[in-house]
């Protein structure tokens, strides 16, 4: 009984009636004694402290055991670990890429050109066309003057050949020369009208077929491409359709309206103006996000930026 009141070794308290303390010759308490030590650390590695420092013991187990951490080789020695931590894979395959793409069936991946650039390009093309028209008009006027001079020369030559001709014969010569001059000038006017009408069409088609752009579009960094192949170089046949819709139809409607007014056919003139207004309204489609006009839709083309 006297031994039960002794202080328990290792616990710092006195418990009466029960031998918790470790006495000499008494059996070991499983909760108080330390179990046999496990090998310190893993094979070939010294013990590590809680912070992972080699050579120090790990955290103490509440039941008396200690754990050891493997020590990393020191930097600067053979087998030293790299300074940067290696990238670890989660082991799961990466998912699909859901990055946003602006491409779609109505909006090819190329930029279709800003309205300002397209308007500026069209203005530059119009200026060049006016210069070409001026050249045609100058050529036409020179041809008329030349023909008038030829008619006058013919009249003078006829009169010189027949110096005894009376007034009636002189008038016949002048009238015949005038009729010939009117016929020749009428032919010139016809060809002049055809040239004026075809010039924008030929201008648009030739440049699109050869270069894929007009001079105005070249200066503004724009190009015409097929909608199905925005990266292509030339449009060729599509360029012909585009030129016909953009320049041929409005020009034809304009001449039809002028002729109708000349002949006093107001109904036909009204139809012509309605068609012309419809064409202008169709060009309003350029304000859509795709920046495509009626000529683009019918020809299957788009205007892309090359800069």
mmCIF file of C-alpha atoms in Angstrom:
data_model
loop_
_atom_site.group_PDB
_atom_site.id
_atom_site.type_symbol
_atom_site.label_atom_id
_atom_site.label_comp_id
_atom_site.label_asym_id
_atom_site.label_seq_id
_atom_site.Cartn_x
_atom_site.Cartn_y
_atom_site.Cartn_z
ATOM 1 C CA UNK A 1 0.000 0.000 0.000
ATOM 2 C CA UNK A 2 2.904 2.309 0.633
ATOM 3 C CA UNK A 3 4.049 2.091 -2.961
ATOM 4 C CA UNK A 4 0.673 3.169 -4.355
ATOM 5 C CA UNK A 5 1.049 6.692 -2.975
ATOM 6 C CA UNK A 6 4.390 7.304 -4.650
ATOM 7 C CA UNK A 7 4.783 9.741 -7.483
ATOM 8 C CA UNK A 8 4.255 8.265 -10.899
ATOM 9 C CA UNK A 9 7.466 8.426 -12.781
ATOM 10 C CA UNK A 10 7.262 10.486 -15.894
ATOM 11 C CA UNK A 11 3.761 11.935 -15.231
ATOM 12 C CA UNK A 12 4.457 14.342 -12.305
ATOM 13 C CA UNK A 13 1.358 13.443 -10.223
ATOM 14 C CA UNK A 14 0.491 11.202 -7.298
ATOM 15 C CA UNK A 15 -2.301 8.688 -7.669
ATOM 16 C CA UNK A 16 -3.319 6.707 -4.627
ATOM 17 C CA UNK A 17 -4.222 3.117 -4.950
ATOM 18 C CA UNK A 18 -3.046 2.450 -8.481
ATOM 19 C CA UNK A 19 0.485 1.838 -9.707
ATOM 20 C CA UNK A 20 0.707 4.140 -12.779
ATOM 21 C CA UNK A 21 4.269 5.071 -12.160
ATOM 22 C CA UNK A 22 7.014 2.973 -13.563
ATOM 23 C CA UNK A 23 8.719 1.164 -10.664
ATOM 24 C CA UNK A 24 11.706 -0.960 -10.691
ATOM 25 C CA UNK A 25 10.623 -4.482 -11.146
ATOM 26 C CA UNK A 26 7.027 -3.579 -12.146
ATOM 27 C CA UNK A 27 5.654 -4.361 -15.630
ATOM 28 C CA UNK A 28 5.910 -1.617 -18.323
ATOM 29 C CA UNK A 29 2.832 0.460 -19.043
ATOM 30 C CA UNK A 30 2.033 0.405 -22.767
ATOM 31 C CA UNK A 31 0.894 4.062 -22.656
ATOM 32 C CA UNK A 32 3.918 5.352 -20.829
ATOM 33 C CA UNK A 33 6.833 3.538 -22.242
ATOM 34 C CA UNK A 34 8.337 4.248 -25.566
ATOM 35 C CA UNK A 35 8.023 1.513 -28.102
ATOM 36 C CA UNK A 36 11.143 0.346 -29.830
ATOM 37 C CA UNK A 37 12.457 3.021 -32.179
ATOM 38 C CA UNK A 38 11.904 2.473 -35.847
ATOM 39 C CA UNK A 39 14.841 2.994 -38.154
ATOM 40 C CA UNK A 40 15.586 6.701 -38.345
ATOM 41 C CA UNK A 41 14.415 7.930 -41.761
ATOM 42 C CA UNK A 42 14.303 6.049 -45.018
ATOM 43 C CA UNK A 43 17.238 4.016 -46.147
ATOM 44 C CA UNK A 44 20.053 6.278 -47.231
ATOM 45 C CA UNK A 45 18.482 9.497 -45.910
ATOM 46 C CA UNK A 46 19.112 11.210 -42.552
ATOM 47 C CA UNK A 47 16.307 12.357 -40.331
ATOM 48 C CA UNK A 48 14.564 15.648 -41.024
ATOM 49 C CA UNK A 49 12.979 18.161 -38.685
ATOM 50 C CA UNK A 50 9.391 19.397 -39.099
ATOM 51 C CA UNK A 51 10.642 22.007 -41.499
ATOM 52 C CA UNK A 52 12.356 19.406 -43.623
ATOM 53 C CA UNK A 53 15.936 20.218 -42.411
ATOM 54 C CA UNK A 54 18.211 17.246 -42.808
ATOM 55 C CA UNK A 55 19.695 15.771 -39.683
ATOM 56 C CA UNK A 56 16.901 16.758 -37.306
ATOM 57 C CA UNK A 57 14.167 14.611 -35.895
ATOM 58 C CA UNK A 58 10.599 14.875 -37.099
ATOM 59 C CA UNK A 59 7.566 15.733 -34.956
ATOM 60 C CA UNK A 60 7.076 13.572 -31.891
ATOM 61 C CA UNK A 61 4.213 11.123 -31.981
ATOM 62 C CA UNK A 62 1.865 11.452 -28.997
ATOM 63 C CA UNK A 63 2.451 7.762 -28.320
ATOM 64 C CA UNK A 64 6.171 8.168 -28.161
ATOM 65 C CA UNK A 65 7.214 7.457 -31.743
ATOM 66 C CA UNK A 66 8.997 9.866 -34.015
ATOM 67 C CA UNK A 67 8.816 10.120 -37.763
ATOM 68 C CA UNK A 68 11.667 11.031 -40.014
ATOM 69 C CA UNK A 69 11.614 13.022 -43.265
ATOM 70 C CA UNK A 70 13.783 12.212 -46.238
ATOM 71 C CA UNK A 71 16.371 14.899 -46.729
ATOM 72 C CA UNK A 72 16.869 16.498 -50.155
ATOM 73 C CA UNK A 73 20.419 16.663 -51.466
ATOM 74 C CA UNK A 74 22.103 19.990 -50.841
ATOM 75 C CA UNK A 75 22.395 22.417 -53.721
ATOM 76 C CA UNK A 76 25.759 22.525 -55.388
ATOM 77 C CA UNK A 77 26.552 18.852 -54.906
ATOM 78 C CA UNK A 78 26.037 15.964 -57.269
ATOM 79 C CA UNK A 79 22.436 14.937 -57.329
ATOM 80 C CA UNK A 80 21.223 18.348 -56.108
ATOM 81 C CA UNK A 81 17.562 19.051 -56.675
ATOM 82 C CA UNK A 82 16.651 21.813 -59.152
ATOM 83 C CA UNK A 83 15.671 25.158 -57.702
ATOM 84 C CA UNK A 84 12.332 25.273 -59.459
ATOM 85 C CA UNK A 85 9.641 22.875 -58.435
ATOM 86 C CA UNK A 86 8.766 20.379 -61.151
ATOM 87 C CA UNK A 87 5.370 20.673 -62.750
ATOM 88 C CA UNK A 88 2.989 17.971 -61.670
ATOM 89 C CA UNK A 89 0.130 16.713 -63.780
ATOM 90 C CA UNK A 90 -3.240 16.109 -62.263
ATOM 91 C CA UNK A 91 -3.459 12.843 -64.171
ATOM 92 C CA UNK A 92 -6.669 13.850 -65.936
ATOM 93 C CA UNK A 93 -6.806 14.679 -69.659
ATOM 94 C CA UNK A 94 -7.205 18.340 -70.443
ATOM 95 C CA UNK A 95 -10.630 19.401 -71.671
ATOM 96 C CA UNK A 96 -11.471 20.920 -75.049
ATOM 97 C CA UNK A 97 -10.506 24.479 -75.860
ATOM 98 C CA UNK A 98 -13.555 26.710 -75.575
ATOM 99 C CA UNK A 99 -11.835 29.901 -76.706
ATOM 100 C CA UNK A 100 -14.202 32.221 -78.575
ATOM 101 C CA UNK A 101 -13.985 32.307 -82.324
ATOM 102 C CA UNK A 102 -15.610 35.079 -84.330
ATOM 103 C CA UNK A 103 -15.756 33.011 -87.485
ATOM 104 C CA UNK A 104 -19.129 31.826 -88.661
ATOM 105 C CA UNK A 105 -21.155 31.072 -91.758
ATOM 106 C CA UNK A 106 -22.089 34.711 -92.198
ATOM 107 C CA UNK A 107 -18.853 36.248 -90.983
ATOM 108 C CA UNK A 108 -15.613 34.829 -92.421
ATOM 109 C CA UNK A 109 -12.498 35.125 -90.356
ATOM 110 C CA UNK A 110 -11.174 38.006 -92.322
ATOM 111 C CA UNK A 111 -12.125 41.502 -91.419
ATOM 112 C CA UNK A 112 -14.634 42.711 -94.002
ATOM 113 C CA UNK A 113 -13.384 46.275 -94.118
ATOM 114 C CA UNK A 114 -14.636 49.305 -92.272
ATOM 115 C CA UNK A 115 -17.282 51.491 -93.827
ATOM 116 C CA UNK A 116 -14.982 54.470 -93.966
ATOM 117 C CA UNK A 117 -12.298 52.567 -95.818
ATOM 118 C CA UNK A 118 -14.797 51.180 -98.318
ATOM 119 C CA UNK A 119 -16.376 54.572 -98.928
ATOM 120 C CA UNK A 120 -12.952 56.164 -99.353
ATOM 121 C CA UNK A 121 -11.912 53.410 -101.766
ATOM 122 C CA UNK A 122 -15.068 53.921 -103.820
ATOM 123 C CA UNK A 123 -14.496 57.688 -103.937
ATOM 124 C CA UNK A 124 -10.943 57.150 -105.192
ATOM 125 C CA UNK A 125 -12.203 54.751 -107.866
ATOM 126 C CA UNK A 126 -14.841 57.284 -108.888
ATOM 127 C CA UNK A 127 -12.192 59.996 -109.236
ATOM 128 C CA UNK A 128 -10.170 57.732 -111.518
ATOM 129 C CA UNK A 129 -13.293 56.907 -113.524
ATOM 130 C CA UNK A 130 -14.048 60.614 -113.946
ATOM 131 C CA UNK A 131 -10.549 61.088 -115.342
ATOM 132 C CA UNK A 132 -11.119 58.237 -117.806
ATOM 133 C CA UNK A 133 -14.520 59.661 -118.731
ATOM 134 C CA UNK A 134 -12.889 63.025 -119.354
ATOM 135 C CA UNK A 135 -10.447 61.356 -121.722
ATOM 136 C CA UNK A 136 -13.358 59.717 -123.573
ATOM 137 C CA UNK A 137 -15.266 62.977 -123.798
ATOM 138 C CA UNK A 138 -12.208 64.793 -125.119
ATOM 139 C CA UNK A 139 -11.694 62.089 -127.731
ATOM 140 C CA UNK A 140 -15.374 62.318 -128.727
ATOM 141 C CA UNK A 141 -15.242 66.101 -129.132
ATOM 142 C CA UNK A 142 -12.115 65.898 -131.247
ATOM 143 C CA UNK A 143 -13.791 63.340 -133.492
ATOM 144 C CA UNK A 144 -16.796 65.646 -133.981
ATOM 145 C CA UNK A 145 -14.584 68.605 -134.803
ATOM 146 C CA UNK A 146 -12.593 66.499 -137.206
ATOM 147 C CA UNK A 147 -15.734 65.264 -138.932
ATOM 148 C CA UNK A 148 -17.144 68.790 -139.171
ATOM 149 C CA UNK A 149 -13.913 69.955 -140.702
ATOM 150 C CA UNK A 150 -14.055 67.087 -143.159
ATOM 151 C CA UNK A 151 -17.656 67.991 -144.098
ATOM 152 C CA UNK A 152 -16.681 71.599 -144.656
ATOM 153 C CA UNK A 153 -13.717 70.540 -146.692
ATOM 154 C CA UNK A 154 -15.897 68.218 -148.770
ATOM 155 C CA UNK A 155 -18.355 71.040 -149.473
ATOM 156 C CA UNK A 156 -15.581 73.386 -150.470
ATOM 157 C CA UNK A 157 -13.994 70.761 -152.705
ATOM 158 C CA UNK A 158 -17.333 70.005 -154.385
ATOM 159 C CA UNK A 159 -17.924 73.672 -155.044
ATOM 160 C CA UNK A 160 -14.427 74.080 -156.423
ATOM 161 C CA UNK A 161 -14.998 71.174 -158.779
ATOM 162 C CA UNK A 162 -18.177 72.833 -160.059
ATOM 163 C CA UNK A 163 -17.543 76.583 -159.992
ATOM 164 C CA UNK A 164 -20.496 77.214 -162.328
ATOM 165 C CA UNK A 165 -23.016 75.612 -159.955
ATOM 166 C CA UNK A 166 -26.066 77.662 -159.191
ATOM 167 C CA UNK A 167 -27.561 78.223 -155.777
ATOM 168 C CA UNK A 168 -29.731 75.104 -155.913
ATOM 169 C CA UNK A 169 -26.743 72.906 -156.623
ATOM 170 C CA UNK A 170 -24.764 74.544 -153.828
ATOM 171 C CA UNK A 171 -27.602 73.877 -151.408
ATOM 172 C CA UNK A 172 -27.759 70.254 -152.515
ATOM 173 C CA UNK A 173 -24.050 69.849 -151.865
ATOM 174 C CA UNK A 174 -24.336 71.434 -148.416
ATOM 175 C CA UNK A 175 -27.371 69.367 -147.464
ATOM 176 C CA UNK A 176 -25.702 66.147 -148.584
ATOM 177 C CA UNK A 177 -22.609 66.992 -146.567
ATOM 178 C CA UNK A 178 -24.723 67.822 -143.541
ATOM 179 C CA UNK A 179 -26.581 64.528 -143.778
ATOM 180 C CA UNK A 180 -23.307 62.633 -143.956
ATOM 181 C CA UNK A 181 -21.984 64.592 -140.989
ATOM 182 C CA UNK A 182 -25.111 63.943 -138.943
ATOM 183 C CA UNK A 183 -24.895 60.223 -139.691
ATOM 184 C CA UNK A 184 -21.239 60.047 -138.741
ATOM 185 C CA UNK A 185 -21.758 62.068 -135.583
ATOM 186 C CA UNK A 186 -24.710 59.878 -134.614
ATOM 187 C CA UNK A 187 -22.487 56.814 -134.866
ATOM 188 C CA UNK A 188 -19.885 58.558 -132.728
ATOM 189 C CA UNK A 189 -22.491 59.431 -130.119
ATOM 190 C CA UNK A 190 -23.680 55.828 -130.036
ATOM 191 C CA UNK A 191 -20.165 54.518 -129.487
ATOM 192 C CA UNK A 192 -19.526 57.230 -126.954
ATOM 193 C CA UNK A 193 -22.596 56.188 -124.950
ATOM 194 C CA UNK A 194 -21.558 52.539 -125.040
ATOM 195 C CA UNK A 195 -18.048 53.461 -123.897
ATOM 196 C CA UNK A 196 -19.371 55.606 -121.054
ATOM 197 C CA UNK A 197 -21.676 52.782 -119.986
ATOM 198 C CA UNK A 198 -19.100 49.992 -120.222
ATOM 199 C CA UNK A 199 -16.174 51.875 -118.733
ATOM 200 C CA UNK A 200 -17.130 51.339 -115.043
ATOM 201 C CA UNK A 201 -18.020 47.703 -115.761
ATOM 202 C CA UNK A 202 -14.745 46.974 -117.557
ATOM 203 C CA UNK A 203 -12.799 48.965 -114.975
ATOM 204 C CA UNK A 204 -14.266 46.986 -112.083
ATOM 205 C CA UNK A 205 -14.029 43.573 -113.712
ATOM 206 C CA UNK A 206 -10.503 43.870 -115.129
ATOM 207 C CA UNK A 207 -8.963 45.028 -111.870
ATOM 208 C CA UNK A 208 -10.829 42.435 -109.816
ATOM 209 C CA UNK A 209 -9.948 39.591 -112.189
ATOM 210 C CA UNK A 210 -6.274 40.517 -112.461
ATOM 211 C CA UNK A 211 -5.451 41.994 -109.051
ATOM 212 C CA UNK A 212 -8.425 41.064 -106.867
ATOM 213 C CA UNK A 213 -8.947 44.747 -106.043
ATOM 214 C CA UNK A 214 -9.497 48.104 -107.682
ATOM 215 C CA UNK A 215 -6.951 50.944 -107.441
ATOM 216 C CA UNK A 216 -9.016 52.604 -104.719
ATOM 217 C CA UNK A 217 -9.055 49.415 -102.669
ATOM 218 C CA UNK A 218 -5.307 49.015 -103.188
ATOM 219 C CA UNK A 219 -4.693 52.447 -101.683
ATOM 220 C CA UNK A 220 -7.013 51.717 -98.745
ATOM 221 C CA UNK A 221 -5.653 48.265 -97.986
ATOM 222 C CA UNK A 222 -8.754 46.343 -99.076
ATOM 223 C CA UNK A 223 -9.295 43.383 -101.367
ATOM 224 C CA UNK A 224 -12.242 41.424 -102.770
ATOM 225 C CA UNK A 225 -12.304 37.707 -102.007
ATOM 226 C CA UNK A 226 -14.725 34.845 -102.514
ATOM 227 C CA UNK A 227 -16.750 34.242 -99.362
ATOM 228 C CA UNK A 228 -15.970 30.529 -99.537
ATOM 229 C CA UNK A 229 -12.239 31.255 -99.805
ATOM 230 C CA UNK A 230 -11.369 34.536 -98.038
ATOM 231 C CA UNK A 231 -7.652 33.751 -98.355
ATOM 232 C CA UNK A 232 -7.797 33.389 -102.144
ATOM 233 C CA UNK A 233 -6.017 35.755 -104.485
ATOM 234 C CA UNK A 234 -8.501 36.443 -107.281
ATOM 235 C CA UNK A 235 -12.249 36.304 -107.812
ATOM 236 C CA UNK A 236 -12.398 36.225 -111.642
ATOM 237 C CA UNK A 237 -15.973 35.179 -112.582
ATOM 238 C CA UNK A 238 -17.355 36.388 -109.269
ATOM 239 C CA UNK A 239 -15.732 39.718 -110.018
ATOM 240 C CA UNK A 240 -17.696 39.914 -113.265
ATOM 241 C CA UNK A 241 -20.984 39.324 -111.457
ATOM 242 C CA UNK A 242 -20.034 41.816 -108.775
ATOM 243 C CA UNK A 243 -19.091 44.464 -111.333
ATOM 244 C CA UNK A 244 -22.271 43.854 -113.319
ATOM 245 C CA UNK A 245 -24.499 44.222 -110.257
ATOM 246 C CA UNK A 246 -22.670 47.212 -108.829
ATOM 247 C CA UNK A 247 -22.050 49.255 -111.994
ATOM 248 C CA UNK A 248 -23.972 47.703 -114.867
ATOM 249 C CA UNK A 249 -27.454 47.607 -113.378
ATOM 250 C CA UNK A 250 -27.454 51.169 -111.956
ATOM 251 C CA UNK A 251 -26.008 52.556 -115.201
ATOM 252 C CA UNK A 252 -28.602 50.721 -117.277
ATOM 253 C CA UNK A 253 -31.417 51.944 -115.057
ATOM 254 C CA UNK A 254 -30.085 55.496 -115.294
ATOM 255 C CA UNK A 255 -30.010 55.429 -119.105
ATOM 256 C CA UNK A 256 -33.447 53.829 -119.176
ATOM 257 C CA UNK A 257 -34.790 56.625 -117.009
ATOM 258 C CA UNK A 258 -33.179 59.319 -119.156
ATOM 259 C CA UNK A 259 -34.582 57.826 -122.357
ATOM 260 C CA UNK A 260 -38.020 57.519 -120.769
ATOM 261 C CA UNK A 261 -37.957 61.189 -119.784
ATOM 262 C CA UNK A 262 -36.843 62.178 -123.273
ATOM 263 C CA UNK A 263 -39.768 60.299 -124.811
ATOM 264 C CA UNK A 264 -42.249 61.512 -122.211
ATOM 265 C CA UNK A 265 -42.939 58.003 -120.880
ATOM 266 C CA UNK A 266 -43.440 58.871 -117.222
ATOM 267 C CA UNK A 267 -44.548 55.353 -116.246
ATOM 268 C CA UNK A 268 -41.334 53.789 -117.516
ATOM 269 C CA UNK A 269 -39.336 56.582 -115.928
ATOM 270 C CA UNK A 270 -41.060 55.933 -112.605
ATOM 271 C CA UNK A 271 -40.201 52.233 -112.782
ATOM 272 C CA UNK A 272 -36.602 53.132 -113.535
ATOM 273 C CA UNK A 273 -36.367 55.428 -110.541
ATOM 274 C CA UNK A 274 -37.926 52.779 -108.290
ATOM 275 C CA UNK A 275 -35.367 50.218 -109.429
ATOM 276 C CA UNK A 276 -32.586 52.740 -108.881
ATOM 277 C CA UNK A 277 -33.826 53.510 -105.379
ATOM 278 C CA UNK A 278 -34.082 49.782 -104.653
ATOM 279 C CA UNK A 279 -30.449 49.399 -105.659
ATOM 280 C CA UNK A 280 -29.439 52.245 -103.368
ATOM 281 C CA UNK A 281 -31.415 50.663 -100.536
ATOM 282 C CA UNK A 282 -29.682 47.345 -101.184
ATOM 283 C CA UNK A 283 -26.315 49.043 -100.811
ATOM 284 C CA UNK A 284 -27.469 50.008 -97.333
ATOM 285 C CA UNK A 285 -26.694 46.407 -96.402
ATOM 286 C CA UNK A 286 -23.124 47.573 -95.994
ATOM 287 C CA UNK A 287 -24.205 48.778 -92.570
ATOM 288 C CA UNK A 288 -24.706 45.178 -91.429
ATOM 289 C CA UNK A 289 -21.999 43.595 -89.244
ATOM 290 C CA UNK A 290 -20.699 41.616 -92.229
ATOM 291 C CA UNK A 291 -20.404 44.814 -94.319
ATOM 292 C CA UNK A 292 -21.829 43.115 -97.415
ATOM 293 C CA UNK A 293 -23.811 44.939 -100.051
ATOM 294 C CA UNK A 294 -26.196 43.533 -102.625
ATOM 295 C CA UNK A 295 -23.342 43.093 -105.110
ATOM 296 C CA UNK A 296 -21.441 41.100 -102.467
ATOM 297 C CA UNK A 297 -24.411 38.871 -101.669
ATOM 298 C CA UNK A 298 -25.244 38.090 -105.303
ATOM 299 C CA UNK A 299 -21.634 37.442 -106.299
ATOM 300 C CA UNK A 300 -20.655 35.542 -103.151
ATOM 301 C CA UNK A 301 -17.784 37.899 -102.360
ATOM 302 C CA UNK A 302 -16.534 39.772 -99.328
ATOM 303 C CA UNK A 303 -14.264 42.771 -98.904
ATOM 304 C CA UNK A 304 -11.388 41.987 -96.550
ATOM 305 C CA UNK A 305 -8.691 44.146 -95.018
ATOM 306 C CA UNK A 306 -5.140 43.355 -96.104
ATOM 307 C CA UNK A 307 -3.422 45.537 -93.492
#
